Structures are given as C-alpha cells and as structure tokens.
Coordinates of C-alpha atoms in Angstrom, one line a residue:
Chain A
X249 CA 12.8 19.5 -15.9
X250 CA 12.7 15.9 -17.1
X251 CA 14.7 14.5 -19.8
X252 CA 13.7 12.9 -22.9
X253 CA 14.4 9.2 -23.1
X254 CA 16.2 9.0 -26.2
X255 CA 18.8 6.5 -27.7
X256 CA 21.6 7.7 -25.5
X257 CA 23.3 4.6 -24.4
X258 CA 22.9 3.4 -20.9
X259 CA 25.7 3.2 -18.1
X260 CA 27.7 0.0 -18.2
X261 CA 29.0 -2.5 -15.3
X262 CA 26.8 -1.1 -12.5
X263 CA 27.9 -3.1 -9.3
X264 CA 28.0 -2.3 -5.7
X265 CA 31.5 -2.8 -4.1
X266 CA 31.3 -3.2 -0.4
X267 CA 33.8 -3.7 2.1
X268 CA 32.4 -4.0 5.6
X269 CA 29.2 -3.1 4.9
X270 CA 30.2 0.3 2.6
X271 CA 28.4 0.2 0.1
X272 CA 29.7 2.3 -3.2
X273 CA 27.3 1.7 -6.1
X274 CA 29.5 2.1 -9.1
X275 CA 29.3 2.3 -13.0
X276 CA 31.1 3.1 -16.0
X277 CA 30.5 5.9 -18.6
X278 CA 28.3 4.8 -21.4
X279 CA 30.1 3.5 -24.6
X280 CA 31.0 6.0 -27.3
X281 CA 30.3 9.3 -25.6
X282 CA 34.2 10.9 -24.8
X283 CA 34.4 13.9 -24.2
X284 CA 30.8 14.5 -23.6
X285 CA 29.3 16.2 -20.3
X286 CA 27.6 13.3 -18.8
X287 CA 26.1 13.5 -15.7
X288 CA 24.2 11.1 -13.8
X289 CA 21.2 10.2 -11.4
X290 CA 20.7 7.5 -9.1
X291 CA 17.7 5.4 -7.6
X292 CA 17.8 2.6 -5.2
X293 CA 14.8 0.0 -4.4
X294 CA 14.5 -2.2 -1.2
X295 CA 13.3 -5.8 -2.4
X296 CA 10.0 -6.5 -1.4
X297 CA 9.0 -2.7 -1.2
X298 CA 6.9 -1.0 -3.1
X299 CA 9.0 2.2 -4.8
X300 CA 12.0 3.1 -6.1
X301 CA 13.7 6.0 -4.1
X302 CA 16.1 8.7 -4.7
X303 CA 19.1 9.6 -3.5
X304 CA 19.4 13.4 -3.6
X305 CA 23.2 13.5 -3.1
X306 CA 23.1 11.4 -6.5
X307 CA 21.0 13.6 -8.8
X308 CA 22.5 14.9 -11.7
X309 CA 26.3 13.9 -10.4
X310 CA 29.5 13.7 -12.9
X311 CA 31.4 11.3 -10.8
X312 CA 30.5 7.3 -11.3
X313 CA 30.1 6.7 -8.0
X314 CA 27.4 6.6 -5.3
X315 CA 27.8 6.0 -1.4
X316 CA 24.4 4.4 -0.8
X317 CA 25.8 2.8 2.4
X318 CA 23.3 4.8 4.7
X319 CA 20.3 3.5 2.3
X320 CA 21.6 -0.3 2.4
X321 CA 22.8 -0.1 5.9
X322 CA 19.9 -2.9 7.1
X323 CA 22.0 -5.6 5.9
X324 CA 19.2 -8.2 6.1
X325 CA 17.4 -6.7 3.7
X326 CA 18.0 -6.9 -0.4
X327 CA 18.1 -4.3 -2.6
X328 CA 18.5 -3.0 -6.5
X329 CA 19.9 -0.2 -7.6
X330 CA 20.0 1.6 -11.1
X331 CA 21.5 4.9 -13.0
X332 CA 20.7 6.5 -15.9
X333 CA 23.3 8.9 -18.3
X334 CA 22.0 12.4 -18.9
X335 CA 23.2 15.0 -21.6
X336 CA 21.6 18.3 -22.2
X337 CA 18.1 17.3 -22.6
X338 CA 18.6 13.4 -23.5
X339 CA 18.8 10.6 -20.9
X340 CA 19.6 6.7 -21.3
X341 CA 17.3 4.3 -20.3
X342 CA 18.0 3.0 -16.3
X343 CA 21.0 0.7 -16.0
X344 CA 20.3 -1.8 -13.1
X345 CA 22.2 -4.0 -10.5
X346 CA 21.4 -7.5 -10.2
X347 CA 19.8 -8.3 -6.3
X348 CA 22.2 -7.3 -4.1
X349 CA 22.5 -8.8 -0.5
X350 CA 25.1 -6.9 2.0
X351 CA 24.8 -9.8 4.4
X352 CA 26.2 -12.2 1.8
X353 CA 28.0 -10.0 -0.7
X354 CA 30.0 -7.2 1.7
X355 CA 33.5 -8.2 1.6
X356 CA 35.2 -8.5 4.9
X357 CA 38.4 -6.5 5.6
X358 CA 41.4 -7.8 7.3
X359 CA 41.8 -7.5 10.9
X360 CA 44.3 -5.5 12.8
X361 CA 47.7 -7.5 13.2
X362 CA 49.9 -6.6 16.2
X363 CA 52.8 -8.8 16.5
X364 CA 55.4 -9.4 19.3
X365 CA 58.5 -11.7 18.9
X366 CA 61.0 -13.6 21.1
X367 CA 63.6 -15.8 20.2
X368 CA 61.6 -18.6 18.8
X369 CA 58.1 -17.4 19.0
X370 CA 56.2 -14.9 17.7
X371 CA 52.7 -13.2 19.3
X372 CA 50.1 -12.7 17.2
X373 CA 47.1 -10.5 18.2
X374 CA 43.9 -9.7 15.7
X375 CA 41.3 -7.2 15.8
X376 CA 38.2 -7.9 14.0
X377 CA 37.7 -5.1 11.3
X378 CA 35.0 -2.6 12.1
X379 CA 31.8 -2.2 10.4
X380 CA 31.2 0.9 8.4
X381 CA 29.6 3.9 10.4
X382 CA 27.9 6.9 9.4
X383 CA 29.6 9.3 12.0
X384 CA 32.8 8.9 13.5
X385 CA 30.7 9.2 16.7
X386 CA 28.8 6.8 16.4
X387 CA 30.1 3.6 18.5
X388 CA 31.8 0.9 16.8
X389 CA 30.4 -2.8 15.6
X390 CA 32.8 -5.2 15.3
X391 CA 32.1 -7.3 12.1
X392 CA 32.4 -10.3 14.6
X393 CA 29.4 -9.2 15.9
X394 CA 27.7 -9.4 12.4
X395 CA 29.7 -13.0 11.7
X396 CA 29.8 -14.8 14.9
X397 CA 31.4 -17.6 12.5
X398 CA 34.2 -15.2 11.2
X399 CA 37.6 -16.8 11.0
X400 CA 41.1 -15.9 9.9
X401 CA 43.7 -17.1 7.6
X402 CA 47.1 -16.9 8.8
X403 CA 49.9 -16.8 6.6
X404 CA 53.4 -16.9 7.7
X405 CA 56.5 -16.7 5.5
X406 CA 60.2 -17.6 6.7
X407 CA 62.2 -15.4 4.8
X408 CA 65.4 -17.5 5.3
X409 CA 64.1 -21.1 4.3
X410 CA 61.4 -19.6 1.8
X411 CA 58.8 -22.0 3.4
X412 CA 55.3 -20.6 3.8
X413 CA 52.4 -22.3 5.8
X414 CA 49.0 -21.3 7.1
X415 CA 46.8 -21.5 9.7
X416 CA 43.0 -20.8 10.2
X417 CA 42.3 -19.8 13.4
X418 CA 39.0 -18.5 15.1
X419 CA 40.2 -16.9 18.4
X420 CA 41.8 -13.5 18.4
X421 CA 45.6 -14.7 19.7
X422 CA 47.8 -16.9 18.2
X423 CA 51.4 -18.0 19.4
X424 CA 53.8 -19.6 16.4
X425 CA 56.2 -21.6 18.0
X426 CA 59.7 -23.5 17.5
X427 CA 60.8 -20.7 15.2
X428 CA 64.4 -20.0 14.2
X429 CA 66.1 -17.2 16.3
X430 CA 67.4 -14.3 14.6
X431 CA 65.1 -14.6 11.5
X432 CA 62.6 -12.4 9.6
X433 CA 59.0 -13.8 9.3
X434 CA 56.5 -12.2 7.4
X435 CA 52.7 -12.5 8.3
X436 CA 49.6 -12.0 6.3
X437 CA 45.9 -12.4 7.7
X438 CA 42.8 -12.8 5.8
X439 CA 39.3 -12.8 7.3
X440 CA 37.1 -15.5 6.5
X441 CA 33.3 -16.3 6.4
X442 CA 31.9 -19.3 5.8
X443 CA 28.7 -19.0 3.1
X444 CA 28.9 -17.9 -0.3
X445 CA 32.4 -17.2 -2.1
X446 CA 33.6 -13.7 -1.1
X447 CA 36.5 -11.8 -2.4
X448 CA 39.4 -11.5 0.1
X449 CA 40.9 -8.6 1.5
X450 CA 44.5 -9.8 3.0
X451 CA 46.2 -7.5 5.5
X452 CA 49.5 -5.8 4.6
X453 CA 52.3 -7.7 5.0
X454 CA 53.9 -7.4 8.3
X455 CA 57.7 -8.6 8.7
X456 CA 59.6 -9.1 12.1
X457 CA 62.8 -10.5 13.4
X458 CA 62.8 -13.5 16.0
X459 CA 65.4 -12.2 18.7
X460 CA 68.9 -13.6 18.8
X461 CA 69.4 -16.7 20.7
X462 CA 70.7 -15.6 24.0
X463 CA 72.1 -19.1 25.1
X464 CA 74.9 -19.1 22.1
X465 CA 75.2 -15.8 22.8
X466 CA 76.6 -16.1 26.1
X467 CA 78.8 -19.5 25.0
X468 CA 80.5 -17.3 22.7
X469 CA 81.8 -14.8 25.5
Chain B
X230 CA 32.4 -32.1 11.3
X231 CA 29.6 -29.6 11.3
X232 CA 26.0 -30.3 11.9
X233 CA 22.6 -28.7 12.0
X234 CA 20.9 -28.2 15.2
X235 CA 17.5 -27.2 14.7
X236 CA 16.3 -27.2 18.6
X237 CA 16.0 -31.2 19.3
X238 CA 16.6 -32.1 15.6
X239 CA 20.2 -32.6 14.3
X240 CA 21.2 -33.3 11.2
X241 CA 25.0 -34.7 10.3
X242 CA 26.6 -35.2 7.0
X243 CA 25.6 -31.9 5.4
X244 CA 28.4 -29.4 3.9
X245 CA 26.6 -26.0 3.9
X246 CA 29.4 -24.3 1.8
X247 CA 28.4 -27.1 -0.9
X248 CA 25.1 -25.5 -1.1
X249 CA 26.1 -21.9 -0.9
X250 CA 28.4 -22.7 -4.0
X251 CA 25.7 -24.5 -5.5
X252 CA 23.1 -21.6 -5.2
X253 CA 26.1 -18.8 -5.9
X254 CA 26.7 -20.5 -9.2
X255 CA 23.0 -20.0 -10.7
X256 CA 22.3 -16.8 -8.2
X257 CA 22.4 -14.2 -11.0
X258 CA 20.5 -16.1 -13.5
X259 CA 17.7 -17.3 -11.5
X260 CA 17.3 -13.8 -9.7
X261 CA 17.3 -12.1 -12.8
X262 CA 14.0 -13.8 -13.9
X263 CA 12.1 -12.5 -11.0
X264 CA 11.1 -9.0 -11.8
X265 CA 8.0 -8.9 -9.4
X266 CA 10.7 -7.4 -7.0
X267 CA 8.1 -5.6 -4.7
X268 CA 7.3 -9.1 -3.3
X269 CA 9.7 -10.8 -1.1
X270 CA 8.0 -14.5 0.0
X271 CA 10.3 -15.2 3.3
X272 CA 9.8 -11.6 4.7
X273 CA 11.5 -11.0 7.7
X274 CA 8.2 -11.9 9.8
X275 CA 8.9 -15.5 8.5
X276 CA 12.6 -16.1 9.5
X277 CA 13.1 -13.4 12.4
X278 CA 13.3 -14.5 15.9
X279 CA 12.6 -17.9 15.5
X280 CA 13.0 -20.0 18.8
X281 CA 14.7 -23.5 18.5
X282 CA 12.4 -25.3 19.7
X283 CA 10.1 -23.8 16.6
X284 CA 13.1 -24.0 14.3
X285 CA 12.7 -28.0 13.7
X286 CA 9.1 -27.5 12.4
X287 CA 9.6 -24.3 10.4
X288 CA 12.5 -25.9 8.7
X289 CA 10.7 -29.0 8.3
X290 CA 7.5 -27.3 6.3
X291 CA 9.9 -25.2 4.1
X292 CA 11.8 -27.7 3.0
X293 CA 8.9 -30.1 2.5
X294 CA 7.2 -27.3 0.0
X295 CA 10.5 -26.3 -1.5
X296 CA 10.8 -29.9 -2.4
X297 CA 7.5 -30.9 -3.3
X298 CA 6.3 -27.6 -4.7
X299 CA 9.3 -25.5 -5.9
X300 CA 11.9 -28.2 -6.9
X301 CA 9.3 -30.5 -8.3
X302 CA 8.0 -27.8 -10.7
X303 CA 11.3 -25.4 -11.4
X304 CA 13.3 -28.3 -12.9
X305 CA 12.0 -27.8 -16.4
X306 CA 13.3 -24.1 -16.1
X307 CA 16.9 -25.3 -14.4
X308 CA 17.5 -27.3 -17.6
X309 CA 16.4 -24.5 -19.9
X310 CA 19.0 -22.3 -17.6
X311 CA 21.6 -24.8 -17.4
X312 CA 21.5 -24.9 -13.7
X313 CA 20.9 -28.4 -13.3
X314 CA 23.9 -29.3 -11.5
X315 CA 22.8 -26.7 -8.8
X316 CA 19.3 -27.5 -8.9
X317 CA 20.3 -31.3 -8.2
X318 CA 23.2 -30.3 -5.4
X319 CA 20.6 -28.3 -3.3
X320 CA 17.8 -30.6 -3.9
X321 CA 19.2 -34.0 -3.0
X322 CA 20.8 -31.9 0.1
X323 CA 17.3 -30.9 0.9
X324 CA 16.1 -34.4 0.8
X325 CA 18.8 -35.8 3.0
X326 CA 18.1 -33.2 5.4
X327 CA 14.2 -33.6 5.4
X328 CA 15.0 -37.4 5.8
X329 CA 16.8 -36.9 9.3
X330 CA 14.1 -34.1 10.7
X331 CA 11.7 -36.0 12.9
X332 CA 9.7 -32.9 14.7
X333 CA 8.2 -33.9 17.9
X334 CA 4.2 -34.8 17.3
X335 CA 3.7 -34.5 21.4
X336 CA 0.9 -32.6 22.4
X337 CA 2.9 -30.4 24.5
X338 CA 4.6 -29.1 21.8
X339 CA 1.6 -27.9 20.1
X340 CA 1.8 -24.0 20.9
X341 CA 5.3 -24.1 19.3
X342 CA 4.6 -26.1 16.4
X343 CA 1.6 -23.9 16.0
X344 CA 3.8 -20.8 15.7
X345 CA 5.7 -22.2 13.3
X346 CA 2.6 -23.0 11.1
X347 CA 1.8 -19.5 11.4
X348 CA 5.3 -18.3 10.1
X349 CA 5.0 -21.1 7.2
X350 CA 1.1 -19.6 6.1
X351 CA 2.5 -16.4 6.2
X352 CA 5.3 -17.5 3.3
X353 CA 2.7 -19.9 1.3
X354 CA -0.1 -17.7 1.3
X355 CA 2.2 -15.2 -0.1
X356 CA 3.5 -17.7 -2.7
X357 CA -0.3 -18.6 -3.4
X358 CA -1.1 -14.9 -4.2
X359 CA 1.1 -14.8 -7.2
X360 CA 1.1 -16.3 -10.8
X361 CA 2.5 -19.9 -10.4
X362 CA 5.5 -19.5 -12.4
X363 CA 6.4 -16.2 -11.1
X364 CA 6.1 -17.6 -7.5
X365 CA 8.2 -20.8 -8.5
X366 CA 10.8 -18.6 -9.7
X367 CA 10.9 -15.9 -7.0
X368 CA 11.2 -18.8 -4.4
X369 CA 14.0 -20.2 -6.1
X370 CA 15.7 -17.3 -6.1
X371 CA 14.6 -16.4 -2.6
X372 CA 17.1 -19.4 -1.3
X373 CA 19.9 -17.3 -0.2
X374 CA 17.5 -16.1 2.5
X375 CA 16.7 -19.5 3.2
X376 CA 20.1 -20.7 3.6
X377 CA 21.3 -17.5 5.5
X378 CA 18.7 -18.5 8.2
X379 CA 19.6 -22.3 7.9
X380 CA 23.3 -21.0 8.7
X381 CA 22.6 -20.1 11.9
X382 CA 21.8 -23.3 13.1
X383 CA 24.9 -25.0 11.8
X384 CA 27.5 -25.6 14.4

C-alpha cells in the first residue's frame, strides 16, 4: 500500500561509503523522531539512463545502510541513490545523493604487507588490494588491474631513534638497507592513485626487529 | 615530469593533479545544478576504445568546444557559484594543452580523423538537443569524465 508523502522529515547525510568498489549507501535517521519505528526504502539511478530502479532487498528496511555494490559495479558509470523514511502510513520526501562516480571516488584499501628481516635490511613485499566481488568463488580482480598507475606510500619508523621517513614506490618489492642491527622498525603502507583527492586507508602498523650484528657477536666470543 | 601523449601529439608542462583538484573543489556545486540526469553527453560511445591515433583529433575537438562554447558561456555562472578560481585553473590549462596539440592534416590520416569526428559529433549533437543553459551546466559537470579519459594518456 503506497504511503502518503507527508511532512515526515527526510533521512539526512545520505552518502556512499566506497572501498575497493564495495559501495554501501548509508544515511542518518530523520531528525526529531527518536524511538519511532521508522523503515526506509532505497532506489538508485544510472546517470544518462531513463528511470529510477528499485533495490528489492532495501525496501521497508529498518537499518540505515544498503549495499548497492552489485547495482553500481560498472565503475565507469555514474550513479545517484535516494532513500525515503516511512512511519506507519506516512513517508518523507526522497533524500538524494550527489552524483557518485565509483572509478574516481572509491577508497583504495591498503596492500597486504609481508616483511622479512636481515641484520641491516628489511625486505617488503606488497600485494595490491582486491576489488570487491559478489561471490567468493568469483575470480579475484586486483585493484592494480583497474588503476594501472597505483602506487604505495611506505612509511618506516625507527623505534630506537624515533626517526620516520617515507618512500613512494610503484613496484611491489622494496628493500630497506643501511638499517641498524637489533632494532625494531615499524612499517605502514598506504595505496595511492593519482587523480581526485581520496580518503586514505593505511595498513595496520607492522613492527619487526633487524637481526643482531653477527660480526660483533663473534668478536665477543 | 609527466606529459600527455595523445598518439603523436605530446603535451608537456601540465600537472594533471591540479586540474583534478580544481574540478573536485567545485564538483558538488556544479553537478547539483544538473537536474537532467537521464542525459549523459560524454557517453561511453564517445570515449571508449579510442585509438592512440584518433586521440589527438578527438581531444583537440573536445577542448576547442569546451573553450569556445562551454567555458566562454559559463563564466557568469562560475562567478555566481564562486568557483572562479577552479574555473580559471581548468580554462587556462585547457588553453595550454590546445596550443600544443597539432593534429596531423595529411590525407592518409583522413579515416582516423573522420572516426574521431564521428565521436565528437555524437557529443555535440547530444549537447545541441538540450536547452542551452542546461547543456552548458551538464557539460561543465561532466569534466570528471573528460579528465578520467585524458588521464589514460598521461604518462
């Protein structure tokens, strides 16, 4: 039964949260209706096409997010989405997003970071993040395949000297040389793509220790 | 530094990141003015699978149109929406790129230039079917699509 578009306030702050092409529409409940049993209905639109489309799994839902990854998976297209609040027989007007361009707006997740140490060096191997996929069985697509100009900003922190430095690399292996033996170094890596400003999503900080200096060990003996 | 390579046409001295930042500063304001969301001027057919050889002809036609038609007539709006700085950054960079593009006029290039022309006419025809002001606003708001395509020739 269609609801009556009344003075019910609209949902607020409707935006796409997009990471590696997983595109979640999210919003805040309408203001001033705490405690009311509000439900929501979502529609989406492909820029340049003709009509708004329903997302059946997001009809009369009580949560304040909706996964539109499948519907917005052609990342060369641009999209709009909208949501309205429903309370009993009454519903709000639609609250609409701006134009969403996944190719330019998705946040690029951090790479996988593997560290191996030596006395005076640390080898870093980076694996590009994977694009979101509908089913785990689907073959994986690396974000590198989508963004050929994907780079990494590697930050290194010497916990003994408190010194920190960064390097921007394009390939997937990096050897940090001339380090101090028997010292803990922490590494943090962020994926970068030239183009519009994007929110960064750095990797977890990983700390490893360089090995003890074998030559000084022998002298001691 | 990096440069554009539109097939045989090379363009140095442009920092594409500056164009992106300029557009991104005004994206929400400009695109919010475009209510005709069922029309996209720079459709996939215009920019998809453009060969290297075609690219110089196509970028030349597009930038010429953007400068002579869109930027020329959008300036008042840019002042009104307070996006003149972004507007000028993009316009000035497009002028520089245009000045450095010399698409070859030799006869054997005719089939290639004709392909590029056909793509451009797809865009221009769509533009002309809209109300003038609506078309200007829409074309200006689609510069993210244009810059995304241009980025593929930036090395």
